[in-house]
mmCIF file of C-alpha atoms in Angstrom:
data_model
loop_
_atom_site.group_PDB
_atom_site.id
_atom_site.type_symbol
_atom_site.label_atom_id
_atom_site.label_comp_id
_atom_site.label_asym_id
_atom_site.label_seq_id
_atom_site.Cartn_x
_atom_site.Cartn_y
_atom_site.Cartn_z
ATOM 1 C CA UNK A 1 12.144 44.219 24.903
ATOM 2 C CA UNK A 2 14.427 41.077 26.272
ATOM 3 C CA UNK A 3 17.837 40.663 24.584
ATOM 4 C CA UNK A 4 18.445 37.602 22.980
ATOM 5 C CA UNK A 5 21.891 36.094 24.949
ATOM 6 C CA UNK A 6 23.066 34.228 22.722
ATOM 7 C CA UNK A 7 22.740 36.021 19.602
ATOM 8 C CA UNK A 8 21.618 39.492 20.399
ATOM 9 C CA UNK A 9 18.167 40.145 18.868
ATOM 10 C CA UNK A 10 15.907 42.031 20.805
ATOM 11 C CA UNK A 11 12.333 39.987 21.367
ATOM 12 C CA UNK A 12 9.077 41.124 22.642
ATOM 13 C CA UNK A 13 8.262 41.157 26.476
ATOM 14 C CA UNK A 14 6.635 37.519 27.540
ATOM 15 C CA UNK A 15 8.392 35.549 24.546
ATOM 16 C CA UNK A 16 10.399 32.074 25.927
ATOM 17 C CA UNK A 17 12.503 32.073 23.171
ATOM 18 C CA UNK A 18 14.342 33.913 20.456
ATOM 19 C CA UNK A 19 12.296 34.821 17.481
ATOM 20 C CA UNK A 20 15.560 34.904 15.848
ATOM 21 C CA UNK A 21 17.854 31.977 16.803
ATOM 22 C CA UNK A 22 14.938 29.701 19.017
ATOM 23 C CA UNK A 23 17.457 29.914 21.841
ATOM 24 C CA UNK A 24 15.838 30.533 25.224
ATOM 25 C CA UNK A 25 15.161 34.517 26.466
ATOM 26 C CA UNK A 26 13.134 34.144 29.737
ATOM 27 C CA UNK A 27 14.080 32.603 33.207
ATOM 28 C CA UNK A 28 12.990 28.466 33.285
ATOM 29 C CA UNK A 29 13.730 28.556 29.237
ATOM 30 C CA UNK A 30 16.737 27.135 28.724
ATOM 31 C CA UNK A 31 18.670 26.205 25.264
ATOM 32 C CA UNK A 32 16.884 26.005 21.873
ATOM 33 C CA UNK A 33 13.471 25.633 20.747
ATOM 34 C CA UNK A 34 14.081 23.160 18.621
ATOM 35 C CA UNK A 35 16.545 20.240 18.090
ATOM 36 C CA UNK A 36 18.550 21.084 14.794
ATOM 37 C CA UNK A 37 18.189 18.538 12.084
ATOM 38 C CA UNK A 38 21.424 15.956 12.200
ATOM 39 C CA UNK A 39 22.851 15.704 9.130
ATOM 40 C CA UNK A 40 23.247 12.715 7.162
ATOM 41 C CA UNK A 41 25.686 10.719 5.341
ATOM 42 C CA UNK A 42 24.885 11.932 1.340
ATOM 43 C CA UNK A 43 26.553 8.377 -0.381
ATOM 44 C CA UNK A 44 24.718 7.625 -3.024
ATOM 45 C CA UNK A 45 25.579 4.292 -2.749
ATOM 46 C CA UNK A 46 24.109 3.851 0.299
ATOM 47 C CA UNK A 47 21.392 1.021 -0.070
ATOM 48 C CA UNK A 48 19.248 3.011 2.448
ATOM 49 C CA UNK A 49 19.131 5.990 0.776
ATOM 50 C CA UNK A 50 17.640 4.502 -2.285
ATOM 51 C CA UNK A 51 13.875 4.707 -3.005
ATOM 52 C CA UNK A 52 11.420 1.481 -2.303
ATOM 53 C CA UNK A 53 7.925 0.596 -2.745
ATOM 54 C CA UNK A 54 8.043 -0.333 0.878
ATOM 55 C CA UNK A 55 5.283 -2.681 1.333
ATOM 56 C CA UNK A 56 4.353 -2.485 -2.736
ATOM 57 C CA UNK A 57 7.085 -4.132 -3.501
ATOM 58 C CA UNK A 58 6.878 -7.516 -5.059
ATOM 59 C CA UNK A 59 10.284 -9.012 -5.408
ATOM 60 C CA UNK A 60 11.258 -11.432 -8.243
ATOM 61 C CA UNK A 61 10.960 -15.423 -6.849
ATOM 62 C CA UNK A 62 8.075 -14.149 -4.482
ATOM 63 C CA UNK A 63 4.690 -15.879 -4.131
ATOM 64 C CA UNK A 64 1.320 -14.395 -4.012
ATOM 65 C CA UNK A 65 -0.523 -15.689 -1.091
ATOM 66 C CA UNK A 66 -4.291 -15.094 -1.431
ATOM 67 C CA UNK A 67 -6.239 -15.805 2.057
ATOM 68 C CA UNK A 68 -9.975 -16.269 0.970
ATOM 69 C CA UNK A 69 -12.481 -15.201 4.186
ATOM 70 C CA UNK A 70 -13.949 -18.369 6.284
ATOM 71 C CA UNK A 71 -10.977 -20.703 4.344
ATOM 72 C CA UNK A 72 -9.273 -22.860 6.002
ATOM 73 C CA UNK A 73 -5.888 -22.493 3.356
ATOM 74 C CA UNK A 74 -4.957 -20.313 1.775
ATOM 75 C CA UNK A 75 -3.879 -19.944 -2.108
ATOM 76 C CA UNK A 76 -0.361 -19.889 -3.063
ATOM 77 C CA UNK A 77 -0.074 -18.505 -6.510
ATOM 78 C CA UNK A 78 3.027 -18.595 -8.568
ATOM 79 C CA UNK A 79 3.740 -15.237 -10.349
ATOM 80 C CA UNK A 80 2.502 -15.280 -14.018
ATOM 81 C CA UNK A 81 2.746 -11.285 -16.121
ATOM 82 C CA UNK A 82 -1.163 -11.749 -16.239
ATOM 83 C CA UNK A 83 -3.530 -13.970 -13.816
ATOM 84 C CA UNK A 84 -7.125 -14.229 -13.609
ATOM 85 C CA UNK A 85 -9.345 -14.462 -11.056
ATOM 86 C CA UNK A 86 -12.994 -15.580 -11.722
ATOM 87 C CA UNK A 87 -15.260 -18.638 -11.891
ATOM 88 C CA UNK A 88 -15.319 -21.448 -13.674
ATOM 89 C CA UNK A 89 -17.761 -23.284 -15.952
ATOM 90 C CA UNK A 90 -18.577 -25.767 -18.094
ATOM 91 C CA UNK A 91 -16.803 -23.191 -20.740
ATOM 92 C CA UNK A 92 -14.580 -21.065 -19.303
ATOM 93 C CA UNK A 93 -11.571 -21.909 -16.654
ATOM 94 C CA UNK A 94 -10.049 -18.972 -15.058
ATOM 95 C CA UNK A 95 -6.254 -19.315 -13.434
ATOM 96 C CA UNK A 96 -7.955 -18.636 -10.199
ATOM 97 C CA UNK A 97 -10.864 -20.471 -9.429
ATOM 98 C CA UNK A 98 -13.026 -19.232 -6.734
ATOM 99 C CA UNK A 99 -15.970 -21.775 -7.685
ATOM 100 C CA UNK A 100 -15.070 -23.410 -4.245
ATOM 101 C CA UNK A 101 -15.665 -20.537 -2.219
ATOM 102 C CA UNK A 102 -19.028 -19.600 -2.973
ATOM 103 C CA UNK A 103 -17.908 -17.769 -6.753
ATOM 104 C CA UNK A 104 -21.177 -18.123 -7.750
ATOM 105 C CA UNK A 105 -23.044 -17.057 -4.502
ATOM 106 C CA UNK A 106 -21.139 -13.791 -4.166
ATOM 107 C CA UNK A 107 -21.263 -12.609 -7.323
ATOM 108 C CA UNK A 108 -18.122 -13.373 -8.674
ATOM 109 C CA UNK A 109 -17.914 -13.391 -12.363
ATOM 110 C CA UNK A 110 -16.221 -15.516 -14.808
ATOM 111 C CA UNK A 111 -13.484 -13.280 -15.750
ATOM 112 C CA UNK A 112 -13.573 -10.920 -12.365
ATOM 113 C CA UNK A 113 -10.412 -9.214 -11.888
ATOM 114 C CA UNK A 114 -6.717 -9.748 -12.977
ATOM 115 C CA UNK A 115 -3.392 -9.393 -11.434
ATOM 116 C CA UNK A 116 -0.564 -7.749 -13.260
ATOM 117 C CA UNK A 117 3.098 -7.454 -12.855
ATOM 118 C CA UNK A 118 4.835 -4.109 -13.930
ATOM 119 C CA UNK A 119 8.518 -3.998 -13.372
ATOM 120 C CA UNK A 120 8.267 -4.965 -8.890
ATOM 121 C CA UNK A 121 4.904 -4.027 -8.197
ATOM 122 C CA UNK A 122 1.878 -6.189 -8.443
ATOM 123 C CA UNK A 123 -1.038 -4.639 -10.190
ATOM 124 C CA UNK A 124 -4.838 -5.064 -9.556
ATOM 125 C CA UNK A 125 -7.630 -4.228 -12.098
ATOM 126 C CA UNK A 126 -11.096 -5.351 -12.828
ATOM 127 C CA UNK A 127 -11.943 -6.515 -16.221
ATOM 128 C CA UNK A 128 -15.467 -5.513 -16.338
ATOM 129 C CA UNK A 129 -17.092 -7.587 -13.773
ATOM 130 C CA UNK A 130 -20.367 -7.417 -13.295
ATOM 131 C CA UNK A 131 -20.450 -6.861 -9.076
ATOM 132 C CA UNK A 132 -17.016 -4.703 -8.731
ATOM 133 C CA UNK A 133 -13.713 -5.211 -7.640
ATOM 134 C CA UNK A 134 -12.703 -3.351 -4.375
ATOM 135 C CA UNK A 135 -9.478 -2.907 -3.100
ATOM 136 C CA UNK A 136 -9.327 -1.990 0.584
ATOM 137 C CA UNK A 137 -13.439 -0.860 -0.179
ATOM 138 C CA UNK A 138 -12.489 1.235 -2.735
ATOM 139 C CA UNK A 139 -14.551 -0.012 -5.962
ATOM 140 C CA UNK A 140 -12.117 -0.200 -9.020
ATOM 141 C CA UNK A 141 -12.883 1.789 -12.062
ATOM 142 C CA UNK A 142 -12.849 -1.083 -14.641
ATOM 143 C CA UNK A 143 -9.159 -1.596 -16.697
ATOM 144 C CA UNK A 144 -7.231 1.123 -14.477
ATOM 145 C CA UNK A 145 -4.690 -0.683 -12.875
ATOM 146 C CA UNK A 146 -4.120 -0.236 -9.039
ATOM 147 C CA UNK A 147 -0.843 -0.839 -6.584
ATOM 148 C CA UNK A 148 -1.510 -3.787 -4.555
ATOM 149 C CA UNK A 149 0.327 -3.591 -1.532
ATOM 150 C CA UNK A 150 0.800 -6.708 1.270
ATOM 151 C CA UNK A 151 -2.088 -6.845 3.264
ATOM 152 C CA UNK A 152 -4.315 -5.788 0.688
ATOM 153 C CA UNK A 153 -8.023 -6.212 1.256
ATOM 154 C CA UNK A 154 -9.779 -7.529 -2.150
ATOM 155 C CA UNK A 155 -13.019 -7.882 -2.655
ATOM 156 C CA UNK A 156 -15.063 -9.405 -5.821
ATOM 157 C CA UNK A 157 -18.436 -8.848 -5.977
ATOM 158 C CA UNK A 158 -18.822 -10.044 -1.772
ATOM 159 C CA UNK A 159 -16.028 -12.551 -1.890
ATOM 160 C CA UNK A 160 -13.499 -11.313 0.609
ATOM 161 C CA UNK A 161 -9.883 -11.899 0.385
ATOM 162 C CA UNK A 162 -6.548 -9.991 2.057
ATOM 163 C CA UNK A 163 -3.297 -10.567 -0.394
ATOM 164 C CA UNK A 164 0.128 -11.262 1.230
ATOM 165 C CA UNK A 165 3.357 -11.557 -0.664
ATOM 166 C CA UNK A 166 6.046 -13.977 0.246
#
């Protein structure tokens, strides 16, 4: 058995440091195992301590930018509590309009998908389309709302789109 030095407890025979206290037992271990944890201010004032959506959040006065795949612009869309996306015709005229981008093509249908906002988060759910709304390639159960994030990869029916908030 090897003492521990600095606090006494007695180890097993080939052990580098203290079962007890990490602190090291054998020659060519020196100090702790492990750094101890520093301790932090506990103000709960402090603005950094507070919880965030991180990259979910969408801030009030921000913009939705929506960059379509092979567009040359992209779509800046003003905030509205409900918008959406589809493809137009002679009888219906969604608030996004992806007629120009192929709607039709890739399978986009007239009412597709909607964007929602809930408190500072920006919602994504499909509203019973007929080819599927993925977000980042995961297919959306139809009216379950999802956390879009920045950078989002959204997909309706094979129109491809990544979401950026600004």
């Amino acid at each position: 058995m090897i003492a521990c030095k600095n606090c006494g407890h007695e180890n097993r025979e080939g052990t580098l440091f203290c079962e007890e206290c990490g602190f090291g037992v054998t020659e060519g271990a020196t100090g702790a195992a492990t750094i101890p944890t520093r301790p932090v201010n506990q103000d709960p004032d402090d603005s950094s301590a507070k919880a965030t959506w991180g990259s979910a959040r969408f801030a009030a006065g921000s913009t939705i930018i929506l960059h379509v795949r092979d567009a040359a612009e992209p779509l800046m869309i003003a905030p509205a509590q409900k918008i959406i996306f589809g493809r137009s015709d002679n009888a219906y005229r969604p608030d996004v309009d992806f007629t120009p981008f192929g709607a039709l093509e890739k399978g986009v249908s007239r009412q597709h998908a909607a964007l929602e906002i809930n408190e500072d988060t920006l919602m994504l759910l499909d509203v019973g389309s007929a080819n599927g709304t993925f977000l980042n390639g995961q297919r959306l159960l139809p009216n379950q709302p999802r956390v879009l994030r920045d950078g989002d990869e959204v997909r309706l029916g094979k129109l491809v789109a990544h979401i950026y908030f600004k």
